[in-house]
Amino acid sequence: MLALRLALVTAASVAPAIATAQTATSADTVALSIDVSKPGAKIDRNIFGQFAEHLGTGIYEGVWVGPDSPIPNTRGIRNDVVAALKAIKVPNVRWPGGCFADEYHWRKGIGKTRPATLNPNWGGVIEPNTFGTHEFMDFIGQIGSEAYLSVNIGSGTPQEAAEWLEYLTTDQPTALAIERTANGHPAPYKIPYLGLGNESWDCGGNMTAEYYTRQMTIYSRFVRNFNPAQRDTGKMLRIAVGPGGGESRWTDWTDTVMKAWQGHQWSWDMEGLSLHNYTVIKWPPAYASVGFGEKEYAEILQKTLEMDGLIAKHSAIMDKYDPQKKIALVVDEWGAWYAKLPGSPEGFLAQQNSQRDAVLAALNINIFARRADRVRMANIAQMVNVLQAMILTNKEKMVLTPTYHVFKMYVPFQDATFVPVTFDAGTYTQGTITLPRVDAIAARDAAGTVWMAVTNVDPNRPATITASVAGLTPRAAAGQTLTAPRVDSVNTFEAPTTVAPKPIAARVQGGTVTLSVEPRSVTVISLQP
Ligand code: AHR
């Protein structure tokens, strides 16, 4: 009895959409009820966004090798990385930072002669500026993505940022557009997303909420997008710096910015508020990304589930000033932050990526999907070689991480409509930690196919999943599952497919889908009518 109560309480606190509890048919069976007659919000494809900062080998080596490199590349950008990213349909890439953005001066990254500067935030290494504005725009063009630029509010000026946007977007023959043409790009670029600073309460300048809001409104006013193709539709969305936690310092920050927005004049506006939340225990990050046990697995997953409460807290403040949910909550830095890999340079934030991270990624995406009415964009940190990366590279070698596979399996959820799923999650207990044993979301895509994602958090027990769909009789079900021999299994350059998705069979009988999911697994299946 106590176990069942715990299951219901925990599941409800993690998953607000799991409103009613079903009675599990047996200890190892979780019955999902999907209701397509009650569609929710669109799961914006932008919640699958990436973050690529000039940090460690995230850009240099991870993306950019230069046109003269023996590593196969197109105009200096690695072909293997481009092909892998194309396959996960990256909707947007946030660049150039992070903390780096508030010390970035875009003029140093254009033209034939690029000065070497420093990267004081991340190891104090030389920033060669060989990867600049044009190279970034080329890169996102190659992977079929869109630009989310962060402008420098910390150490830059409104004029510098305004000129960057004019350089990028005007189709008029201004001096800046002529310079852009001379640098190889006559057509204006599209910039759909603009970040107004980064962590301005900390590395972005230690500002108070009031001071930041004054600065931000000036940038919002003057940093214009002139691209005629973005004048009426596809207008650039401006994302203000938001909170970095749940304490009163952060709730006050959200309150201050949102209050200012509610009373704003015609002369400035914003369309998004950011939220940064890493899964990290202890600071500086001390948990290892490899060679850990079940205790650390459970602790990290418990920590990551705090994302839901954090979003709920800040959404409630936003609702006060913006009940129509015009302002998106943009979780533009999230993911696991572990201790640096032994032997890796200070400030490079190099870590491995295990099956634990695959489960962690699925749990967070599920949270964003359930809160899709407010969370309309998110960016995992970071895309290549840094923190919870999709891809790791070492010279000519590349390996796809377990997190990459989750992003690929979830592609059908991009822009699909959320549909509610009710279930009794059951419990998984490790020491003093009790977590929901299973998590699940469902969505319907534009073609009418219903997709279901099931995460079995329990690292020891498989689970039998049954799914019935009100309003649809599934006749076939097919999908993929991702599991691994251990919670700390990783892919390496020598063994790149230890963690790789494989097909999963599901039985369909009388409209009910039944499948068995392995321990510590993420499964995505489609239900065909
Ligand atoms: O992603 C690494 C860093 O974490 C970013 O530069 C910064 O915004 C955050 O503190």
Coordinates of C-alpha atoms and ligand atoms in Angstrom, one line a residue:
M1 CA 0.0 0.0 0.0
L2 CA 2.8 2.4 1.0
A3 CA 4.6 1.5 -2.3
L4 CA 1.5 2.3 -4.4
R5 CA 1.0 5.6 -2.7
L6 CA 4.6 6.6 -3.2
A7 CA 4.3 5.7 -6.9
L8 CA 1.3 7.9 -7.4
V9 CA 2.7 10.9 -5.5
T10 CA 6.1 10.7 -7.3
A11 CA 4.5 10.3 -10.7
A12 CA 2.2 13.2 -10.1
S13 CA 5.0 15.5 -9.0
V14 CA 7.1 14.6 -12.0
A15 CA 4.4 14.5 -14.6
P16 CA 1.5 17.0 -14.2
A17 CA -0.2 15.5 -17.3
I18 CA -0.5 12.2 -15.6
A19 CA -3.7 13.1 -13.9
T20 CA -5.4 9.8 -13.1
A21 CA -3.8 6.7 -11.8
Q22 CA -4.6 3.3 -13.4
T23 CA -4.3 0.2 -11.5
A24 CA -1.3 -1.8 -12.7
T25 CA -2.4 -5.2 -13.8
S26 CA 0.7 -6.8 -12.3
A27 CA 3.8 -5.7 -10.6
D28 CA 5.7 -5.6 -13.8
T29 CA 3.0 -4.3 -16.1
V30 CA 2.4 -0.6 -16.7
A31 CA -0.9 0.2 -18.5
L32 CA -0.8 3.4 -20.6
S33 CA -4.1 5.0 -21.7
I34 CA -3.6 7.5 -24.5
D35 CA -6.4 9.8 -25.4
V36 CA -6.1 11.3 -28.9
S37 CA -9.5 13.1 -28.5
K38 CA -7.9 15.6 -26.1
P39 CA -5.0 17.0 -28.0
G40 CA -2.7 19.4 -26.1
A41 CA -0.1 21.9 -27.4
K42 CA 2.2 21.5 -30.3
I43 CA 5.6 20.1 -29.2
D44 CA 7.6 22.8 -30.9
R45 CA 10.5 21.3 -32.8
N46 CA 12.7 24.0 -31.3
I47 CA 12.8 22.1 -28.0
F48 CA 15.3 19.8 -29.7
G49 CA 17.7 22.7 -30.2
Q50 CA 21.4 22.6 -29.7
F51 CA 24.0 24.9 -28.1
A52 CA 27.4 25.3 -29.6
E53 CA 29.8 27.6 -27.7
H54 CA 33.4 28.5 -28.4
L55 CA 34.5 26.3 -25.6
G56 CA 37.0 23.4 -25.5
T57 CA 36.8 21.4 -28.7
G58 CA 33.1 22.2 -29.2
I59 CA 33.8 24.3 -32.3
Y60 CA 37.5 24.0 -33.1
E61 CA 38.0 20.3 -34.0
G62 CA 34.4 19.3 -33.2
V63 CA 32.8 21.3 -36.1
W64 CA 35.6 23.4 -37.7
V65 CA 38.8 21.8 -39.0
G66 CA 39.6 24.3 -41.7
P67 CA 39.5 23.8 -45.5
D68 CA 43.1 22.5 -45.6
S69 CA 42.5 19.7 -43.1
P70 CA 42.9 16.1 -44.1
I71 CA 39.7 15.4 -42.3
P72 CA 36.9 15.4 -45.0
N73 CA 35.2 18.8 -44.8
T74 CA 33.2 21.3 -46.8
R75 CA 34.6 24.8 -46.6
G76 CA 36.3 23.8 -43.3
I77 CA 33.3 22.2 -41.7
R78 CA 33.6 18.4 -40.9
N79 CA 31.5 16.3 -43.2
D80 CA 30.9 13.5 -40.7
V81 CA 29.6 15.8 -38.0
V82 CA 27.3 17.6 -40.6
A83 CA 25.9 14.2 -41.7
A84 CA 25.2 13.1 -38.2
L85 CA 23.5 16.4 -37.2
K86 CA 21.4 16.4 -40.3
A87 CA 20.0 13.1 -39.3
I88 CA 18.6 14.4 -36.0
K89 CA 17.0 17.4 -37.7
V90 CA 18.5 20.1 -35.5
P91 CA 15.9 22.9 -35.5
N92 CA 18.2 25.7 -34.2
V93 CA 21.7 26.2 -32.9
R94 CA 22.5 28.7 -30.2
W95 CA 25.9 30.4 -30.8
P96 CA 28.5 31.7 -30.0
G97 CA 27.9 31.2 -26.2
G98 CA 27.3 31.0 -23.3
C99 CA 29.7 33.1 -21.3
F100 CA 31.8 33.4 -24.4
A101 CA 29.0 35.5 -26.1
D102 CA 29.3 38.3 -23.7
E103 CA 33.0 38.8 -24.6
Y104 CA 32.6 38.1 -28.3
H105 CA 33.2 40.9 -30.8
W106 CA 31.8 39.8 -34.2
R107 CA 34.0 42.0 -36.3
K108 CA 37.0 39.9 -35.3
G109 CA 35.4 36.9 -36.9
I110 CA 34.8 38.3 -40.5
G111 CA 37.0 39.1 -43.4
K112 CA 40.3 37.8 -44.6
T113 CA 42.5 38.7 -41.7
R114 CA 41.3 37.4 -38.3
P115 CA 43.1 38.5 -35.2
A116 CA 43.9 36.0 -32.5
T117 CA 42.1 36.9 -29.3
L118 CA 41.7 35.1 -25.9
N119 CA 38.9 32.9 -24.5
P120 CA 39.3 33.9 -20.8
N121 CA 36.2 32.0 -19.7
W122 CA 37.3 28.6 -21.0
G123 CA 40.9 27.8 -20.3
G124 CA 42.3 31.1 -21.4
V125 CA 43.2 29.6 -24.8
I126 CA 43.7 31.4 -28.0
E127 CA 40.5 32.1 -30.0
P128 CA 41.7 32.2 -33.6
N129 CA 38.4 33.7 -34.9
T130 CA 38.6 31.5 -37.9
F131 CA 35.1 30.3 -37.2
G132 CA 33.0 33.4 -37.3
T133 CA 29.7 34.7 -38.6
H134 CA 29.9 33.4 -42.1
E135 CA 31.3 30.0 -41.1
F136 CA 28.5 29.6 -38.5
M137 CA 25.8 30.5 -41.1
D138 CA 27.4 28.1 -43.5
F139 CA 27.4 25.4 -40.9
I140 CA 23.7 25.7 -40.0
G141 CA 22.9 25.8 -43.7
Q142 CA 24.8 22.6 -44.2
I143 CA 22.9 20.8 -41.3
G144 CA 19.6 22.4 -42.4
S145 CA 19.1 24.3 -39.1
E146 CA 18.4 27.9 -38.0
A147 CA 20.4 30.5 -36.2
Y148 CA 19.9 31.5 -32.6
L149 CA 22.5 34.2 -32.1
S150 CA 23.4 35.5 -28.6
V151 CA 24.5 39.1 -28.7
N152 CA 27.0 40.6 -26.3
I153 CA 25.3 42.7 -23.7
G154 CA 28.1 42.2 -21.1
S155 CA 31.1 43.8 -22.7
G156 CA 29.7 45.0 -26.0
T157 CA 27.5 48.0 -26.9
P158 CA 24.0 48.3 -28.4
Q159 CA 25.7 49.8 -31.5
E160 CA 28.0 46.8 -32.0
A161 CA 25.0 44.4 -31.7
A162 CA 22.8 46.5 -34.0
E163 CA 25.6 46.6 -36.6
W164 CA 26.0 42.8 -36.5
L165 CA 22.3 42.4 -37.2
E166 CA 22.4 45.0 -40.0
Y167 CA 25.4 43.3 -41.5
L168 CA 23.6 40.0 -41.4
T169 CA 20.1 40.9 -42.5
T170 CA 19.8 44.0 -44.6
D171 CA 19.0 43.8 -48.3
Q172 CA 19.8 47.5 -48.8
P173 CA 23.2 48.6 -50.2
T174 CA 24.5 49.9 -46.9
A175 CA 28.2 49.9 -46.1
L176 CA 27.7 46.9 -43.9
A177 CA 25.8 44.9 -46.6
I178 CA 28.5 45.8 -49.1
E179 CA 31.0 44.4 -46.7
R180 CA 29.0 41.3 -46.3
T181 CA 28.8 40.9 -50.1
A182 CA 32.6 41.4 -50.3
N183 CA 32.9 38.6 -47.7
G184 CA 31.0 36.3 -50.0
H185 CA 27.3 36.6 -49.1
P186 CA 25.3 39.0 -51.1
A187 CA 21.9 37.7 -49.9
P188 CA 20.7 38.7 -46.4
Y189 CA 20.8 36.0 -43.9
K190 CA 17.7 34.9 -41.8
I191 CA 18.1 35.2 -38.1
P192 CA 15.0 33.8 -36.5
Y193 CA 16.2 33.9 -32.8
L194 CA 18.2 36.5 -30.9
G195 CA 19.4 36.0 -27.3
L196 CA 19.7 39.3 -25.5
G197 CA 22.7 38.5 -23.3
N198 CA 23.6 35.4 -21.4
E199 CA 23.5 34.8 -17.7
S200 CA 23.7 38.5 -17.1
W201 CA 23.3 37.8 -13.4
D202 CA 26.7 36.0 -13.4
C203 CA 29.3 35.6 -16.1
G204 CA 27.4 38.0 -18.4
G205 CA 28.1 41.0 -16.1
N206 CA 26.8 40.4 -12.6
M207 CA 23.8 42.6 -13.2
T208 CA 20.8 43.1 -11.0
A209 CA 17.5 42.2 -12.6
E210 CA 16.6 45.9 -12.8
Y211 CA 19.9 46.9 -14.4
Y212 CA 19.7 44.0 -16.9
T213 CA 16.1 44.9 -17.8
R214 CA 17.1 48.5 -18.6
Q215 CA 20.0 47.2 -20.8
M216 CA 17.9 44.6 -22.4
T217 CA 15.2 47.0 -23.4
I218 CA 17.8 49.2 -25.2
Y219 CA 19.1 46.2 -27.2
S220 CA 15.5 45.1 -27.9
R221 CA 14.9 48.6 -29.3
F222 CA 18.0 49.0 -31.5
V223 CA 19.1 45.5 -32.6
R224 CA 16.8 45.2 -35.6
N225 CA 16.4 42.5 -38.1
F226 CA 16.0 44.1 -41.6
N227 CA 15.5 40.9 -43.7
P228 CA 12.4 41.6 -45.8
A229 CA 11.6 37.8 -45.7
Q230 CA 11.2 38.2 -41.9
R231 CA 9.1 41.4 -41.9
D232 CA 5.6 40.0 -41.9
T233 CA 6.0 36.3 -41.1
G234 CA 8.9 34.5 -39.4
K235 CA 9.7 37.6 -37.4
M236 CA 12.8 37.3 -35.2
L237 CA 12.1 36.3 -31.6
R238 CA 14.0 38.1 -28.9
I239 CA 14.9 36.0 -25.9
A240 CA 15.7 37.8 -22.7
V241 CA 18.0 36.4 -20.0
G242 CA 15.9 34.6 -17.4
P243 CA 16.6 32.6 -14.2
G244 CA 19.2 30.0 -13.4
G245 CA 17.5 28.3 -10.5
G246 CA 14.5 28.2 -8.2
E247 CA 15.6 30.3 -5.2
S248 CA 14.2 33.8 -4.5
R249 CA 17.0 35.4 -6.4
W250 CA 15.7 33.7 -9.5
T251 CA 12.0 34.1 -8.9
D252 CA 12.7 37.8 -8.3
W253 CA 14.5 38.0 -11.6
T254 CA 11.6 36.4 -13.5
D255 CA 9.2 38.7 -11.8
T256 CA 11.2 41.8 -12.6
V257 CA 11.7 41.0 -16.3
M258 CA 8.1 39.8 -16.8
K259 CA 6.6 42.8 -15.0
A260 CA 8.6 45.2 -17.2
W261 CA 7.4 43.3 -20.2
Q262 CA 3.8 43.6 -19.1
G263 CA 4.1 47.3 -18.9
H264 CA 6.3 47.8 -21.9
Q265 CA 6.1 50.6 -24.4
W266 CA 5.7 50.2 -28.1
S267 CA 9.4 50.8 -28.5
W268 CA 10.6 47.5 -27.2
D269 CA 9.4 44.0 -26.8
M270 CA 10.6 40.4 -26.2
E271 CA 9.2 37.1 -27.2
G272 CA 11.0 34.7 -24.9
L273 CA 12.6 34.3 -21.5
S274 CA 15.4 31.9 -21.0
L275 CA 15.9 29.4 -18.2
H276 CA 19.3 27.7 -17.5
N277 CA 19.3 24.5 -15.5
Y278 CA 22.0 21.9 -15.4
T279 CA 21.8 18.5 -13.8
V280 CA 24.7 18.9 -11.4
I281 CA 25.3 17.6 -7.9
K282 CA 27.8 19.6 -5.9
W283 CA 29.7 22.5 -7.3
P284 CA 32.3 22.3 -8.9
P285 CA 30.8 19.2 -10.6
A286 CA 32.2 16.2 -8.9
Y287 CA 30.2 13.2 -10.3
A288 CA 32.0 11.1 -12.8
S289 CA 30.6 10.6 -16.3
V290 CA 32.1 7.1 -16.5
G291 CA 32.7 4.3 -14.1
F292 CA 29.8 5.1 -11.7
G293 CA 27.3 2.8 -10.1
E294 CA 23.6 2.5 -9.5
K295 CA 23.7 4.9 -6.6
E296 CA 25.0 7.8 -8.8
Y297 CA 22.6 6.7 -11.5
A298 CA 19.6 7.2 -9.2
E299 CA 21.0 10.4 -7.6
I300 CA 21.5 12.1 -11.0
L301 CA 18.1 11.1 -12.3
Q302 CA 16.5 12.4 -9.1
K303 CA 18.3 15.6 -9.6
T304 CA 17.3 15.9 -13.3
L305 CA 13.6 15.5 -12.4
E306 CA 13.8 18.9 -10.6
M307 CA 13.5 20.4 -14.0
D308 CA 9.7 20.0 -13.9
G309 CA 9.2 21.9 -10.6
L310 CA 11.6 24.6 -11.8
I311 CA 9.6 25.2 -15.0
A312 CA 6.4 25.1 -13.0
K313 CA 7.7 27.7 -10.6
H314 CA 8.8 30.2 -13.3
S315 CA 5.7 29.5 -15.5
A316 CA 3.5 30.4 -12.6
I317 CA 5.2 33.8 -12.4
M318 CA 5.0 34.3 -16.1
D319 CA 1.3 33.4 -16.0
K320 CA 0.8 36.3 -13.6
Y321 CA 2.0 38.8 -16.2
D322 CA 1.3 36.9 -19.4
P323 CA -1.8 34.7 -19.0
Q324 CA -2.0 34.3 -22.8
K325 CA 1.4 32.7 -22.8
K326 CA 2.8 35.0 -25.5
I327 CA 6.3 34.8 -24.0
A328 CA 8.0 31.4 -24.5
L329 CA 10.1 29.9 -21.7
V330 CA 13.3 28.9 -23.5
V331 CA 15.4 26.4 -21.6
D332 CA 18.4 27.3 -23.6
E333 CA 21.0 25.5 -21.4
W334 CA 20.2 22.1 -20.0
G335 CA 21.9 18.8 -19.6
A336 CA 24.2 16.9 -17.3
W337 CA 27.4 18.5 -16.0
Y338 CA 29.9 16.1 -14.6
A339 CA 33.5 16.3 -13.5
K340 CA 36.0 16.8 -16.3
L341 CA 37.5 13.7 -17.9
P342 CA 40.8 12.9 -16.2
G343 CA 43.6 14.4 -18.3
S344 CA 41.4 16.8 -20.2
P345 CA 42.3 20.5 -20.1
E346 CA 40.8 22.8 -17.5
G347 CA 37.9 24.7 -18.7
F348 CA 37.1 22.4 -21.7
L349 CA 34.2 20.7 -19.9
A350 CA 35.0 17.3 -21.6
Q351 CA 32.9 14.4 -20.3
Q352 CA 31.7 11.0 -21.5
N353 CA 28.0 10.3 -22.2
S354 CA 26.4 7.1 -20.9
Q355 CA 23.1 5.2 -21.0
R356 CA 22.3 7.3 -17.9
D357 CA 22.4 10.4 -20.1
A358 CA 20.1 8.8 -22.6
V359 CA 17.5 8.2 -19.9
L360 CA 18.2 11.7 -18.5
A361 CA 17.6 13.3 -21.9
A362 CA 14.4 11.4 -22.5
L363 CA 13.0 12.5 -19.0
N364 CA 13.8 16.1 -19.8
I365 CA 12.3 16.1 -23.2
N366 CA 9.2 14.5 -21.8
I367 CA 9.0 17.3 -19.2
F368 CA 9.3 19.9 -22.0
A369 CA 6.6 18.2 -24.0
R370 CA 4.2 18.1 -21.2
R371 CA 4.8 21.8 -20.7
A372 CA 4.8 22.6 -24.4
D373 CA 2.2 25.4 -24.0
R374 CA 5.0 27.5 -22.3
V375 CA 8.2 25.7 -23.2
R376 CA 8.6 26.3 -26.9
M377 CA 12.4 26.1 -27.2
A378 CA 15.3 24.4 -25.5
N379 CA 19.0 23.9 -26.2
I380 CA 20.9 21.0 -24.8
A381 CA 24.5 21.9 -23.6
Q382 CA 26.4 21.3 -25.8
M383 CA 26.4 19.9 -29.3
V384 CA 29.9 18.4 -29.8
N385 CA 32.6 17.4 -27.3
V386 CA 31.3 19.6 -24.5
L387 CA 29.1 18.6 -21.5
Q388 CA 26.2 16.3 -22.6
A389 CA 27.2 16.2 -26.2
M390 CA 25.5 14.5 -29.2
I391 CA 28.9 13.8 -30.8
L392 CA 32.4 13.2 -29.6
T393 CA 35.4 13.6 -31.9
N394 CA 39.1 12.9 -31.8
K395 CA 41.0 14.0 -34.8
E396 CA 39.5 12.1 -37.7
K397 CA 37.3 9.9 -35.5
M398 CA 33.7 10.6 -34.5
V399 CA 31.4 8.7 -32.2
L400 CA 27.6 9.2 -31.6
T401 CA 26.6 9.3 -28.0
P402 CA 23.6 7.6 -26.3
T403 CA 22.1 11.1 -26.0
Y404 CA 22.4 11.5 -29.8
H405 CA 20.4 8.3 -30.3
V406 CA 17.6 9.6 -28.1
F407 CA 17.4 12.8 -30.1
K408 CA 17.2 10.8 -33.3
M409 CA 14.5 8.5 -31.9
Y410 CA 12.4 11.5 -30.8
V411 CA 12.5 13.2 -34.3
P412 CA 8.8 12.2 -34.9
F413 CA 7.8 14.3 -31.9
Q414 CA 9.1 17.5 -33.6
D415 CA 6.0 19.7 -34.2
A416 CA 3.7 16.8 -33.3
T417 CA 0.7 17.5 -31.1
F418 CA 0.9 16.4 -27.5
V419 CA -1.8 13.9 -26.4
P420 CA -2.3 12.9 -22.8
V421 CA -1.2 9.6 -21.4
T422 CA -2.4 8.4 -18.0
F423 CA -0.7 5.6 -16.1
D424 CA 0.6 4.5 -12.7
A425 CA 4.3 4.8 -13.1
G426 CA 5.2 2.4 -10.3
T427 CA 8.4 3.0 -8.3
Y428 CA 12.0 2.3 -8.5
T429 CA 13.9 2.5 -5.3
Q430 CA 17.7 2.8 -4.8
G431 CA 18.8 3.4 -1.2
T432 CA 16.8 6.4 0.1
I433 CA 15.8 7.5 -3.4
T434 CA 12.5 6.5 -4.9
L435 CA 11.8 7.5 -8.5
P436 CA 8.9 6.9 -10.9
R437 CA 9.8 3.6 -12.5
V438 CA 8.4 4.4 -15.9
D439 CA 7.8 7.6 -17.8
A440 CA 5.8 8.0 -21.0
I441 CA 4.6 10.7 -23.4
A442 CA 2.5 10.5 -26.6
A443 CA 1.9 12.7 -29.6
R444 CA 0.2 12.7 -32.9
D445 CA 2.1 13.9 -36.0
A446 CA 0.7 15.8 -39.0
A447 CA 0.0 12.5 -40.9
G448 CA -2.1 11.3 -38.0
T449 CA 0.3 8.7 -36.7
V450 CA 0.4 8.4 -32.9
W451 CA 3.9 8.1 -31.3
M452 CA 4.7 6.9 -27.9
A453 CA 7.9 7.3 -26.0
V454 CA 8.5 5.0 -22.9
T455 CA 11.4 5.3 -20.5
N456 CA 12.1 2.5 -18.1
V457 CA 14.1 4.2 -15.4
D458 CA 14.5 1.0 -13.4
P459 CA 18.0 -0.3 -14.2
N460 CA 17.2 -3.9 -13.0
R461 CA 13.7 -4.8 -14.0
P462 CA 12.2 -5.0 -17.5
A463 CA 8.6 -3.8 -17.7
T464 CA 5.6 -4.9 -19.7
I465 CA 3.9 -2.0 -21.3
T466 CA 0.3 -2.1 -22.5
A467 CA -1.1 0.8 -24.4
S468 CA -4.7 1.5 -25.4
V469 CA -5.7 4.5 -27.4
A470 CA -9.1 6.1 -26.9
G471 CA -10.3 7.3 -30.3
L472 CA -8.0 5.1 -32.4
T473 CA -7.7 1.4 -32.9
P474 CA -4.0 0.6 -33.6
R475 CA -3.5 -2.3 -36.0
A476 CA 0.3 -2.3 -36.0
A477 CA 3.1 -0.9 -33.9
A478 CA 6.8 -0.7 -34.6
G479 CA 9.7 1.1 -33.1
Q480 CA 13.2 1.3 -31.7
T481 CA 14.6 0.8 -28.3
L482 CA 17.9 2.0 -26.7
T483 CA 19.4 0.2 -23.8
A484 CA 22.9 -0.9 -22.7
P485 CA 24.6 -3.6 -20.7
R486 CA 25.1 -1.2 -17.8
V487 CA 23.9 2.2 -16.6
D488 CA 27.4 3.5 -17.2
S489 CA 27.8 2.0 -20.7
V490 CA 29.3 4.4 -23.1
N491 CA 30.3 4.5 -26.8
T492 CA 34.0 5.0 -27.5
F493 CA 36.0 5.5 -30.6
E494 CA 37.1 1.8 -30.3
A495 CA 33.6 0.5 -29.5
P496 CA 31.2 3.0 -31.0
T497 CA 28.0 0.8 -30.9
T498 CA 27.8 -0.5 -27.4
V499 CA 24.8 1.8 -27.0
A500 CA 22.8 1.8 -30.2
P501 CA 19.1 1.6 -30.9
K502 CA 17.6 -1.6 -32.1
P503 CA 14.2 -2.5 -33.4
I504 CA 11.6 -3.5 -30.9
A505 CA 8.6 -5.8 -31.5
A506 CA 5.1 -5.0 -30.2
R507 CA 2.0 -7.2 -30.2
V508 CA -1.3 -5.6 -31.1
Q509 CA -4.4 -7.4 -30.1
G510 CA -8.0 -6.0 -29.8
G511 CA -6.6 -2.5 -30.1
T512 CA -4.1 -2.9 -27.3
V513 CA -0.4 -2.7 -27.9
T514 CA 1.8 -4.8 -25.7
L515 CA 5.6 -4.7 -25.5
S516 CA 8.3 -5.5 -23.1
V517 CA 10.9 -2.8 -22.4
E518 CA 14.3 -3.6 -21.1
P519 CA 15.8 -2.1 -17.9
R520 CA 17.4 1.4 -18.2
S521 CA 15.9 1.9 -21.7
V522 CA 14.3 4.5 -23.9
T523 CA 11.7 3.2 -26.5
V524 CA 9.8 5.1 -29.2
I525 CA 7.1 3.4 -31.2
S526 CA 4.5 4.4 -33.7
L527 CA 1.0 3.1 -33.5
Q528 CA -0.5 2.7 -36.9
P529 CA -4.3 2.8 -37.4
Ligands
AHR1 O1 27.6 25.6 -21.0 C1 28.7 26.1 -20.3 C2 28.4 27.4 -19.6 O2 27.4 27.2 -18.6 C3 27.8 28.5 -20.4 O3 28.8 29.2 -21.1 C4 27.2 29.4 -19.4 O4 26.1 30.2 -19.9 C5 26.8 28.5 -18.3 O5 27.1 28.9 -17.1

